[in-house]
Coordinates of C-alpha atoms and ligand atoms in Angstrom, one line a residue:
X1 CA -26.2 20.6 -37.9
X2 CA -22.9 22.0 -37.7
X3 CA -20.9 22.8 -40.6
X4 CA -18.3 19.9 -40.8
X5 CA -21.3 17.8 -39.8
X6 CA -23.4 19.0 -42.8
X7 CA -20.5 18.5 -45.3
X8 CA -19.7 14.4 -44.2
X9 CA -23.7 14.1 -44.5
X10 CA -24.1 15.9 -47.8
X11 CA -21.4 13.4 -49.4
X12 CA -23.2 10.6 -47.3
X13 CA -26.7 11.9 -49.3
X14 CA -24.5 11.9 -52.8
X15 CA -23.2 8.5 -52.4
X16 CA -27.0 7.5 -51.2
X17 CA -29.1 8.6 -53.9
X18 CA -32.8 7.6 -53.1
X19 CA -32.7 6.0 -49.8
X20 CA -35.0 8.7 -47.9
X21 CA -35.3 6.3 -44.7
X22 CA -31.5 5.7 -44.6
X23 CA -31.1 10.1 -45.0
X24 CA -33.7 10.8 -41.9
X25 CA -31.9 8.4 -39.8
X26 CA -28.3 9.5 -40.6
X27 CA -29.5 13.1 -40.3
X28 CA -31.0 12.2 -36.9
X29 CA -27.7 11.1 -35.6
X30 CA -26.0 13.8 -36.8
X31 CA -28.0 16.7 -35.7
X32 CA -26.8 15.5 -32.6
X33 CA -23.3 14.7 -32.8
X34 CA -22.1 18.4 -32.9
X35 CA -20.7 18.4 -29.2
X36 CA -18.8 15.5 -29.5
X37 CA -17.1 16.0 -32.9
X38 CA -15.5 19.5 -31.1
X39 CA -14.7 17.8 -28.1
X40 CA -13.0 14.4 -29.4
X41 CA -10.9 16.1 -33.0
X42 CA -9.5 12.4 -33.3
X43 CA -12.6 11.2 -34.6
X44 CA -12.3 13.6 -37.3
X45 CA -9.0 12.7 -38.0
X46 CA -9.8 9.3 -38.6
X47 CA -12.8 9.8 -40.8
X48 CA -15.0 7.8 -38.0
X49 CA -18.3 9.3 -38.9
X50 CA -17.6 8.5 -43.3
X51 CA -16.4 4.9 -41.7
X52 CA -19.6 4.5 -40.0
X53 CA -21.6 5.5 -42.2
X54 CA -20.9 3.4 -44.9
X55 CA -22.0 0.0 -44.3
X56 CA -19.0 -3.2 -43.9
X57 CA -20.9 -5.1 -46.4
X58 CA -24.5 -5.1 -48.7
X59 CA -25.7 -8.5 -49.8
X60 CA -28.4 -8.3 -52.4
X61 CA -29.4 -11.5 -53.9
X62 CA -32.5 -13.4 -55.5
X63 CA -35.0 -15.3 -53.8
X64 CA -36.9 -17.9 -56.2
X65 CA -40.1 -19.7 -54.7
X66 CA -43.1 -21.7 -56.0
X67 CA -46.6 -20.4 -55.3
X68 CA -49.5 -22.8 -54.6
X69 CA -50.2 -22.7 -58.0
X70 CA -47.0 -23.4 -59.0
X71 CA -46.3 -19.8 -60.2
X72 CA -42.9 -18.9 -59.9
X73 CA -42.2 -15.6 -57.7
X74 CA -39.3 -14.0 -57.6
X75 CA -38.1 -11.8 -54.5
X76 CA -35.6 -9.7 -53.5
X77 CA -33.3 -10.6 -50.3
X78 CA -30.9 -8.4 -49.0
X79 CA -28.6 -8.6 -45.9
X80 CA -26.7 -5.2 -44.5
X81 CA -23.6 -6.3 -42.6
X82 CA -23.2 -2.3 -40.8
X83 CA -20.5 -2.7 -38.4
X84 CA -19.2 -5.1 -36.4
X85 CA -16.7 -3.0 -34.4
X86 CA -18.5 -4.5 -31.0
X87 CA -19.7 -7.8 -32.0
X88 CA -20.8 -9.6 -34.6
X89 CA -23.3 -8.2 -36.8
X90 CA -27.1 -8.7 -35.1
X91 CA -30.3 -6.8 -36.2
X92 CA -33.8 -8.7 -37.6
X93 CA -35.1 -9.5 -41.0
X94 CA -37.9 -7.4 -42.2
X95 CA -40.0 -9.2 -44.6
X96 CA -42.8 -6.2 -46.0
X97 CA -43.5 -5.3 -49.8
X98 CA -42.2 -1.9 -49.0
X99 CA -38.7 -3.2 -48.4
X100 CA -35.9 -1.9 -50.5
X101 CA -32.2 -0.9 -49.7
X102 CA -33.0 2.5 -47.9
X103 CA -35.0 0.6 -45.6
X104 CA -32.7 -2.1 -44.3
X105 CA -29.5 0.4 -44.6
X106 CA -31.8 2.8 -42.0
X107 CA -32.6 -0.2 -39.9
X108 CA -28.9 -1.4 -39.9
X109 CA -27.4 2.0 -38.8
X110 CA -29.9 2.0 -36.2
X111 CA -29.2 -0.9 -35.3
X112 CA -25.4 -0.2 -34.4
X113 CA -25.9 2.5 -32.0
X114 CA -29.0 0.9 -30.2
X115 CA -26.6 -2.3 -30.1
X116 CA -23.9 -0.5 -28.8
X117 CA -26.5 1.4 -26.1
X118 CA -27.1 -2.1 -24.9
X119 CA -24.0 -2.7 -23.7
X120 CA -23.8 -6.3 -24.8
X121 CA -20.8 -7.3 -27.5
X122 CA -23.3 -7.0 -30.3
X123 CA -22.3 -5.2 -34.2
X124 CA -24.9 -3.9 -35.9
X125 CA -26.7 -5.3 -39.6
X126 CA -30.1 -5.9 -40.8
X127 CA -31.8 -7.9 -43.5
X128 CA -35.2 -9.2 -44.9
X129 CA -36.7 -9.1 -48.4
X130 CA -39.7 -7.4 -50.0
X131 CA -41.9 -10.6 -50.2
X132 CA -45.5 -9.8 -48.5
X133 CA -46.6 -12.6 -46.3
X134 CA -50.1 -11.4 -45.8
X135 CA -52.6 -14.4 -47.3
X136 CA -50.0 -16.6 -47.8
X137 CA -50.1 -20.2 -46.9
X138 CA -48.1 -21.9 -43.9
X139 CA -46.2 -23.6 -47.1
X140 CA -45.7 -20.6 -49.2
X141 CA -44.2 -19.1 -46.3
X142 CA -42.0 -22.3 -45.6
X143 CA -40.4 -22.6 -49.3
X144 CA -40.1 -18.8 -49.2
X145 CA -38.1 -19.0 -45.9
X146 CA -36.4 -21.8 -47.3
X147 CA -35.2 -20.2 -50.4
X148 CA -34.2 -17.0 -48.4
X149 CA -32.0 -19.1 -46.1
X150 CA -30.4 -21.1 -48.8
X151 CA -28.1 -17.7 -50.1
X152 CA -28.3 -16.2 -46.7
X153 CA -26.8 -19.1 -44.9
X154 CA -23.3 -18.9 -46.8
X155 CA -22.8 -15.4 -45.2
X156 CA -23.9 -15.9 -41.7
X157 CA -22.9 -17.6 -38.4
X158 CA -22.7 -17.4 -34.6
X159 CA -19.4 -15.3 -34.3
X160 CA -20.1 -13.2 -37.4
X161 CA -23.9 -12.1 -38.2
X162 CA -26.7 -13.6 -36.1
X163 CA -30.3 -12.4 -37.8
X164 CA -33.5 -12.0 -35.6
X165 CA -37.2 -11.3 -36.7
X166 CA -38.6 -7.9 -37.4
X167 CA -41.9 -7.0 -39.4
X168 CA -43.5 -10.0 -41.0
X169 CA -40.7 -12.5 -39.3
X170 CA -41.8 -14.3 -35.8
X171 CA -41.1 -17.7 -34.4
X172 CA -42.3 -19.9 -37.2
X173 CA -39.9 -18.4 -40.1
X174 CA -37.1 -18.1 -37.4
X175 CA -38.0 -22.2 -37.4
X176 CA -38.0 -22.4 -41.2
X177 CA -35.0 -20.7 -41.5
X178 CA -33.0 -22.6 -38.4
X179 CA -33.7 -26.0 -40.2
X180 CA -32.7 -24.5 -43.7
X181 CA -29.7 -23.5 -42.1
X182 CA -29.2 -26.7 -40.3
X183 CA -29.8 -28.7 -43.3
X184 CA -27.1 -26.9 -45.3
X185 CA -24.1 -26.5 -43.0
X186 CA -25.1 -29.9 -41.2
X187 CA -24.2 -28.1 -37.9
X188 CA -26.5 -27.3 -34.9
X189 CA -25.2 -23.5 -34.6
X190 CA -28.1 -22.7 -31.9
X191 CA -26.1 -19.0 -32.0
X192 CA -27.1 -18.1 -35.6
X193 CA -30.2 -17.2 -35.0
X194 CA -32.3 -15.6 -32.1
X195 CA -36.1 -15.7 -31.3
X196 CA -35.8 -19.5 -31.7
X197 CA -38.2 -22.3 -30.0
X198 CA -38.1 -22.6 -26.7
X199 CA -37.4 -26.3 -27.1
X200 CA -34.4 -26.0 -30.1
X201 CA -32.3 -23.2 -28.5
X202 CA -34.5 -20.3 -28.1
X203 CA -34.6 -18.0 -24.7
X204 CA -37.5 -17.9 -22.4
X205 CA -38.7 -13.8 -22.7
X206 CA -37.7 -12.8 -26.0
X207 CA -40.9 -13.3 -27.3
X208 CA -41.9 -10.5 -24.5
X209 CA -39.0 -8.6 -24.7
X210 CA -39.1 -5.9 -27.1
X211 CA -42.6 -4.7 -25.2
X212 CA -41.9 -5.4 -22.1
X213 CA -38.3 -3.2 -22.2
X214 CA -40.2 -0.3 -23.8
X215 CA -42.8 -0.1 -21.1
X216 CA -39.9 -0.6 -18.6
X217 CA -37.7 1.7 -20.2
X218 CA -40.9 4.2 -20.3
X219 CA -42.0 3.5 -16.8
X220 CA -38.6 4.7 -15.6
X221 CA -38.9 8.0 -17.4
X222 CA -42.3 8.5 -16.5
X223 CA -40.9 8.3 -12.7
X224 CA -38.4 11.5 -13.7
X225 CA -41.4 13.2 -13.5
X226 CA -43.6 11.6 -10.6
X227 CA -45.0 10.0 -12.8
X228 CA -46.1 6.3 -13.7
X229 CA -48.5 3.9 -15.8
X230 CA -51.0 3.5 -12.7
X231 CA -54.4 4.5 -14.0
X232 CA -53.5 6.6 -17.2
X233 CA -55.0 5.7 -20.7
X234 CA -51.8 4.2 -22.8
X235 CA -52.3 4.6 -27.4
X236 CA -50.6 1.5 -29.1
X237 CA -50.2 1.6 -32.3
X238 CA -49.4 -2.2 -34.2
X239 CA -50.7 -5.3 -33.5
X240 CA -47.7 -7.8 -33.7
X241 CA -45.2 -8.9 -31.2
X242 CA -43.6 -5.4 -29.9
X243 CA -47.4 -3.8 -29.7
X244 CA -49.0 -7.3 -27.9
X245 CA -45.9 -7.5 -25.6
X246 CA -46.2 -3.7 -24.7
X247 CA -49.8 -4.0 -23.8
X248 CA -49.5 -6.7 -21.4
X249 CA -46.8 -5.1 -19.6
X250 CA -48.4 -1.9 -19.2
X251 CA -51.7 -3.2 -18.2
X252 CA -49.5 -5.0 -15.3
X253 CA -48.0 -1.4 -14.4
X254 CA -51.7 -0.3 -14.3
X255 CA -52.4 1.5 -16.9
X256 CA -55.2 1.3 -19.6
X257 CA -54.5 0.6 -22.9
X258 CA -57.4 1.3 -25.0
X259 CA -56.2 1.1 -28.8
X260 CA -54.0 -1.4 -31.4
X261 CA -54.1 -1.2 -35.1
X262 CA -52.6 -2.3 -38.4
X263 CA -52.2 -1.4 -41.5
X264 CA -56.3 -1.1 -42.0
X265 CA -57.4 0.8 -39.3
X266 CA -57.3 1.3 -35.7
X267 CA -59.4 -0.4 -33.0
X268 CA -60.2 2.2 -29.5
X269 CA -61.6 -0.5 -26.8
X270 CA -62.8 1.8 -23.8
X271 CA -63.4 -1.2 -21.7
X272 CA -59.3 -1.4 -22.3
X273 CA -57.7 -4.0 -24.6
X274 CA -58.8 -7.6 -24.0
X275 CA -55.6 -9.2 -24.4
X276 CA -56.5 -13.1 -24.8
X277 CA -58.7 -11.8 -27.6
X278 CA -56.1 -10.1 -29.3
X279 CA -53.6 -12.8 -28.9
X280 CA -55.9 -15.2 -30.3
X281 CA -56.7 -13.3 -33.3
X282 CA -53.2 -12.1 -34.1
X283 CA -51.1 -14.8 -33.0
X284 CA -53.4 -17.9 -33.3
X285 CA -55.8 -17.1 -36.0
X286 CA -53.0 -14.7 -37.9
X287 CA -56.1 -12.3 -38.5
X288 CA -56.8 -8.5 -38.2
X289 CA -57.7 -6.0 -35.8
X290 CA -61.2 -5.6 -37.3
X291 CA -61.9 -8.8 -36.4
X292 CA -60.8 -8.3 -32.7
X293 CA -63.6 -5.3 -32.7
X294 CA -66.0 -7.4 -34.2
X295 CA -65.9 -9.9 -31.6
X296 CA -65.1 -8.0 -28.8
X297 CA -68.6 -6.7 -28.3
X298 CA -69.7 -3.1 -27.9
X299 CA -67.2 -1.5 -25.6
X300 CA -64.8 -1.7 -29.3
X301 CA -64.5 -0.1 -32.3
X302 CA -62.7 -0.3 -35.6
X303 CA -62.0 2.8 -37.4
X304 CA -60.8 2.3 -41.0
X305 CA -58.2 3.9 -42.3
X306 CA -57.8 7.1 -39.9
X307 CA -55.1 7.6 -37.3
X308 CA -54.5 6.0 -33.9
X309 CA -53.4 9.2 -32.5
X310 CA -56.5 10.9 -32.8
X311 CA -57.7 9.1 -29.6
X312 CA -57.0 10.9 -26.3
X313 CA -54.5 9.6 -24.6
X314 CA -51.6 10.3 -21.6
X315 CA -48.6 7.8 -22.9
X316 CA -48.9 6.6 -26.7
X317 CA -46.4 4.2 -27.9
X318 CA -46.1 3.8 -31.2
X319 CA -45.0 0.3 -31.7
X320 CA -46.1 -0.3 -35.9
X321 CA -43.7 1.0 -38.5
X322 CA -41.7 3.7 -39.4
X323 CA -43.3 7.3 -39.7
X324 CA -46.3 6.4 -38.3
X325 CA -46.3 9.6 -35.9
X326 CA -46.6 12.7 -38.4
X327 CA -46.4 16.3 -36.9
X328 CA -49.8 16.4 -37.4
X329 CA -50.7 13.5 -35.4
X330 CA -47.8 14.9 -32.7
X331 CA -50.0 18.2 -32.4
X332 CA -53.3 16.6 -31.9
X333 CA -51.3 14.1 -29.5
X334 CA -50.2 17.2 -27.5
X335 CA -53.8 19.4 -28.1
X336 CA -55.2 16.0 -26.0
X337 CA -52.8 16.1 -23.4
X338 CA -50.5 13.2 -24.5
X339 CA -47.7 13.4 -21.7
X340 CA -44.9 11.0 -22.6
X341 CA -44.2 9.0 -26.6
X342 CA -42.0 6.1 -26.6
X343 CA -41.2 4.2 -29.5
X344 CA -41.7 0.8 -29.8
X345 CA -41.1 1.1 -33.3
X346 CA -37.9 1.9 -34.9
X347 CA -38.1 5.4 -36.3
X348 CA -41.9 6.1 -36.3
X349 CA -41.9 9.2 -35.4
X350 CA -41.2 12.0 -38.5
X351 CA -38.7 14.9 -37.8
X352 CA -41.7 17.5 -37.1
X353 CA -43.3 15.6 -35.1
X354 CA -40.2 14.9 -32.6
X355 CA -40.0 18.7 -32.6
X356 CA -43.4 19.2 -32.1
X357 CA -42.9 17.0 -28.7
X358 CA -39.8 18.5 -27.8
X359 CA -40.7 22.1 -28.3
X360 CA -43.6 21.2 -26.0
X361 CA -41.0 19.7 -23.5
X362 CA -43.2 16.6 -22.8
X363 CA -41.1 13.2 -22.4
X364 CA -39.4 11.6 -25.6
X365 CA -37.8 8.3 -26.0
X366 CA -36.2 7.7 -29.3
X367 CA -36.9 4.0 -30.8
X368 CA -32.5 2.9 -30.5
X369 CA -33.1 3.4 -26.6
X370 CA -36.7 2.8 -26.0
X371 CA -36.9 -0.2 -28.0
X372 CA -33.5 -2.2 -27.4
X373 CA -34.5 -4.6 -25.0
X374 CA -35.8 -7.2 -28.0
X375 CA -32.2 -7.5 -29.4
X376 CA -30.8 -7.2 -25.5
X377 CA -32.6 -10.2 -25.1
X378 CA -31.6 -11.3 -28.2
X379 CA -27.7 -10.8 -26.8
X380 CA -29.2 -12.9 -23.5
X381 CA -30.3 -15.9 -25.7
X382 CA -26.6 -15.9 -27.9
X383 CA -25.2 -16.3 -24.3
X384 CA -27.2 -18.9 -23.5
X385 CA -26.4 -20.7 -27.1
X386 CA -22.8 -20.4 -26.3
X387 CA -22.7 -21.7 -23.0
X388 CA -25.4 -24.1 -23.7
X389 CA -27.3 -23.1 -20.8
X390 CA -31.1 -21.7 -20.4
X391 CA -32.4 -19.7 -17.8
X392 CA -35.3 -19.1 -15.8
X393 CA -38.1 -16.3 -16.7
X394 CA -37.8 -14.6 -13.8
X395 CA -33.8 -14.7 -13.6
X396 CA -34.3 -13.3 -18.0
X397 CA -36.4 -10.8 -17.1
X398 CA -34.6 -9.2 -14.0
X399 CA -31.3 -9.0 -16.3
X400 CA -33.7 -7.2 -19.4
X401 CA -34.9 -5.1 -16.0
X402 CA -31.3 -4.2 -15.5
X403 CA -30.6 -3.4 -19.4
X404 CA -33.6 -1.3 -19.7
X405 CA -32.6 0.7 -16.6
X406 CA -29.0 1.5 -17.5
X407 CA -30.2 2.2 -21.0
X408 CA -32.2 4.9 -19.6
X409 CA -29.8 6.3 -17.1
X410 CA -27.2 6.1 -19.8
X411 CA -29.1 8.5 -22.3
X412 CA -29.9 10.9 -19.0
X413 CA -27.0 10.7 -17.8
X414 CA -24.8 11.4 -21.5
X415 CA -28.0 14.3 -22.0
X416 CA -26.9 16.1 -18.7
X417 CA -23.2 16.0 -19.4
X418 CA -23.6 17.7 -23.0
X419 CA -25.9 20.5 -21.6
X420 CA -29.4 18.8 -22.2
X421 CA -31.0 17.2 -19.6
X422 CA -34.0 15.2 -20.2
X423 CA -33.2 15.1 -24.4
X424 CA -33.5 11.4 -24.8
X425 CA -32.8 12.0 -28.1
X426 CA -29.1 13.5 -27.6
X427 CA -27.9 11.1 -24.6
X428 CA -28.6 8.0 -27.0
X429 CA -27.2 9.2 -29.7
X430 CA -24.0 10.4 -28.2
X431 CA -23.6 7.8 -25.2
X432 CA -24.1 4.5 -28.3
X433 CA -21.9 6.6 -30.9
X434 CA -18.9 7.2 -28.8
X435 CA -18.6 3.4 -28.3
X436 CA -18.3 2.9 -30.9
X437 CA -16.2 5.4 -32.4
X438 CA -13.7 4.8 -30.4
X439 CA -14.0 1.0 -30.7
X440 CA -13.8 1.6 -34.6
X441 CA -10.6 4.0 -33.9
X442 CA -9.0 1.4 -31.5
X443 CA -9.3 -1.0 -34.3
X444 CA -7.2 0.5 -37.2
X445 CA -8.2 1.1 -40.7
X446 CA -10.2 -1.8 -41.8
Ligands
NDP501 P1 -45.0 -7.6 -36.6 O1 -44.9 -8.0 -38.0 O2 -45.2 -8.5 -35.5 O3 -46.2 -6.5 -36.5 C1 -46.2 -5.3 -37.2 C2 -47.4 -4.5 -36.9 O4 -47.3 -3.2 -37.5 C3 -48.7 -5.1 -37.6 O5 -49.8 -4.8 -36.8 C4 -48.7 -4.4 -38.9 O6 -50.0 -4.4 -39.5 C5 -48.3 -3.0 -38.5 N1 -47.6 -2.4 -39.7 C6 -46.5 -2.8 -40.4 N2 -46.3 -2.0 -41.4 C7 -47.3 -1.1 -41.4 C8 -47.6 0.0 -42.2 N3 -46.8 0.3 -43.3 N4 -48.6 0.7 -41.9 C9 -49.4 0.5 -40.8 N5 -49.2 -0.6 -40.0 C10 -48.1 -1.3 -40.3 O7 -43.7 -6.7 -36.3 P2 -43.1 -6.3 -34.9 O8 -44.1 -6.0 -33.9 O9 -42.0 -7.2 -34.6 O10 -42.4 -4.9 -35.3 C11 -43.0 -3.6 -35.1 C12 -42.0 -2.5 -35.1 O11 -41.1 -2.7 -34.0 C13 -41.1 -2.4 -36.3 O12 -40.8 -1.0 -36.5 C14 -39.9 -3.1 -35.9 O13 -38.7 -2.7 -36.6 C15 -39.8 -2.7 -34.5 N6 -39.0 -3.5 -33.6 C16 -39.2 -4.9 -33.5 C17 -38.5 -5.6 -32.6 C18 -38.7 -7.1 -32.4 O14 -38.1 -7.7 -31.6 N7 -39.7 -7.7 -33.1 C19 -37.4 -5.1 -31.8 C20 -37.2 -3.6 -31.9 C21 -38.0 -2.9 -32.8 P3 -50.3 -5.1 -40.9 O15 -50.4 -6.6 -40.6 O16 -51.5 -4.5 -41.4 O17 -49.1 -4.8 -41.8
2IT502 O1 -35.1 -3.7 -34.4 C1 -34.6 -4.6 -33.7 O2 -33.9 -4.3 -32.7 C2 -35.1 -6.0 -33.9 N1 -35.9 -6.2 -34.8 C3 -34.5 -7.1 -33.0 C4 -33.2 -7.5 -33.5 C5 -32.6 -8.7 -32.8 O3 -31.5 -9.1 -33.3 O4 -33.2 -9.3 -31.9

């Protein structure tokens, strides 16, 4: 990191105290920004990078709900309004116990550049709360969401902060939480949330469209080198909707996708992932990966605890959680022959072992360009809201095609122009910060 770099991201540490997630992913922007701070002195000048860093708004509140017993819990909520230099705020809700502020404010800043990479007139913010929704009850979830909405509502709407889902959030609390919403502003703001019902508002492929971009985006970088899906053994990591999404649409490129997980263990199928099985044990039956091996029959098994990376494979996408790739799972990755990471997840790859991949010069796609065709499609349904429209599969997908495949030629593009062809890493960061940097300058202090 340069020196001018290191002393804006030192102060951005000191004001930060604590928030590891929120310092690896600042300090991944900025080991990349270098280039563009000597080239453009103006967005020194106006303290852009201090600006950016520091988040418009942070909403922390309480979340009160009854158990079935009639226990009352207590949670924490939190919304993270980044920046909303291009668009109104838009990023998910994360509900996980490990969620705290260093999470969402890592999330959120992500969120701005991939937003901005997108191309769409999307800010960047995230939210969710550290309730854990594993074992509880369709109605503890409902009274939870419930609760959650009744603060949140008072700070969102459809021109200034539209939430999605993330971890633990899918289609049913995005329904909780639309008729919360409803209920207290008595208005039918379809725009205020996205990854709604396909009936109430919601847009046909954003339940796909998180996977199906990254395998897209993936395929497209795979071709840089001659390469494709056809035939080649694919590692997923996760089980939920990015990981489900990505399987189907690799094994419609061809390829083989042989493992899933979660937070117990990891399944390898040889016989390649049975993807009606896994659907109706994850999204039916809300169960586990275990029990996909265990009814799968022999060509499966579940391996607890352990790492998904220690199965051979050409592509691996890890589409679970943040650092979920360590360096030591990057080297056996590479000692196997792994070809190409893309990431599904945001941030799941740790410092050492991006530099593992790069220093062996195999293909790397950082989560804020490999992953942004969920909220892209996000941006799709909010048009659709507005103009009270919807519109055919086919006709959301080809425009998600279209996203994924300037996102790509975007970050190759920006790469080759600073010096560094094929660093994925380097053309997203700089293509989605200049955006907005100079949208923030345009602006005036505010
Ligand atoms: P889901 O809740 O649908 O699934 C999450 C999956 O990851 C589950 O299999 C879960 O297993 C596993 N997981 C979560 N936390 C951990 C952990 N600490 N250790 C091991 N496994 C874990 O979430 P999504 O599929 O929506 O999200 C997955 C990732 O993709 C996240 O990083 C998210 O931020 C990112 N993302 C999501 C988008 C979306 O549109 N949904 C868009 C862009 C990125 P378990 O049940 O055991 O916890
Ligand atoms: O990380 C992400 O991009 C998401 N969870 C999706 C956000 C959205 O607004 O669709």
């Amino acid at each position: 990191m340069e020196a001018n770099l290191t002393m804006v991201y030192d102060q951005i540490i000191a004001r930060n105290p604590g928030e590891a997630e929120f310092h690896q992913a600042v300090r991944e922007v900025f080991d990349t920004l270098g280039p563009v701070m000597a080239r453009n002195p103006q967005y020194t000048e106006a303290a852009v990078l201090e600006r950016i860093c520091e988040p418009e708004r942070q909403i922390i509140f309480r979340v009160p709900w009854q158990d079935d017993q009639g226990r009352v819990q207590i949670n924490r909520g939190f919304r993270v309004e980044f920046n909303s230099a291009l668009g109104p705020y838009k990023g998910g809700l994360r509900f996980h116990r490990s969620v705290y502020l260093g999470i969402i404010k890592f999330l959120g800043f992500e969120q701005i550049f991939k937003n901005s990479l997108t191309g769409l007139p999307i800010g960047g913010g995230k939210g969710g709360s550290d309730f854990d929704p594993h074992g509880r009850s369709d109605g503890e979830i409902m009274r939870f969401c419930q609760s959650f909405m009744t603060e949140l509502a008072r700070h969102i709407g459809p021109n200034t902060d539209v939430p999605a889902g993330d971890i633990g959030v899918g289609g049913r609390e995005i329904g909780y939480m639309f008729g919360q919403y409803r209920r207290i502003t008595n208005r039918y703001d379809a725009g205020v949330l996205t990854g709604k019902g396909l009936t109430w508002g919601g847009s046909l492929v954003r339940t796909e469209a998180t996977g199906y971009g990254l395998v897209m985006f993936t395929q497209r970088m795979l071709q840089t080198r001659g390469l494709d899906f056809a035939g080649r053994r694919i590692a997923i990591s996760g089980s939920g909707n990015v990981a489900i999404y990505a399987t189907e649409k690799a094994q419609e490129f061809g390829g083989e996708v042989i493992t899933c997980s979660d937070s117990a263990g990891y399944v390898v199928d040889e016989a390649g992932i049975d993807l009606d099985l896994l659907k109706q044990v994850k999204e039916i039956e809300r169960g586990r990966v275990s029990d996909y091996a265990m009814r799968r029959g022999s060509s499966a098994k579940f391996v607890p605890g352990g790492s998904v990376w220690d199965v051979p494979a050409e592509v691996a996408l890890p589409c679970a959680t943040q650092n979920e790739v360590r360096e030591d799972d990057a080297v056996t990755l590479l000692k196997n022959g792994v070809k190409a990471v893309a990431e599904g997840a945001n941030m799941p790859c740790t410092p050492g072992a991006i530099a593992a991949f790069s220093k062996a010069g195999i293909l790397y796609a950082p989560g804020k360009a490999s992953n942004a065709g969920g909220v892209a499609t996000s941006g799709l349904e909010m048009q659709q809201n507005a103009s009270r429209d919807s519109w055919s599969f086919e006709y959301t997908e080809d425009k998600l095609a279209d996203i994924m495949a300037n996102i790509h030629d975007t970050c190759s593009e920006t790469a080759a122009e600073y010096g560094h062809a094929g660093d994925y890493v380097m053309g997203a960061n700089i293509a989605g910060f200049i955006k907005v940097a100079d949208a923030v300058i345009a602006q005036g202090l505010i």
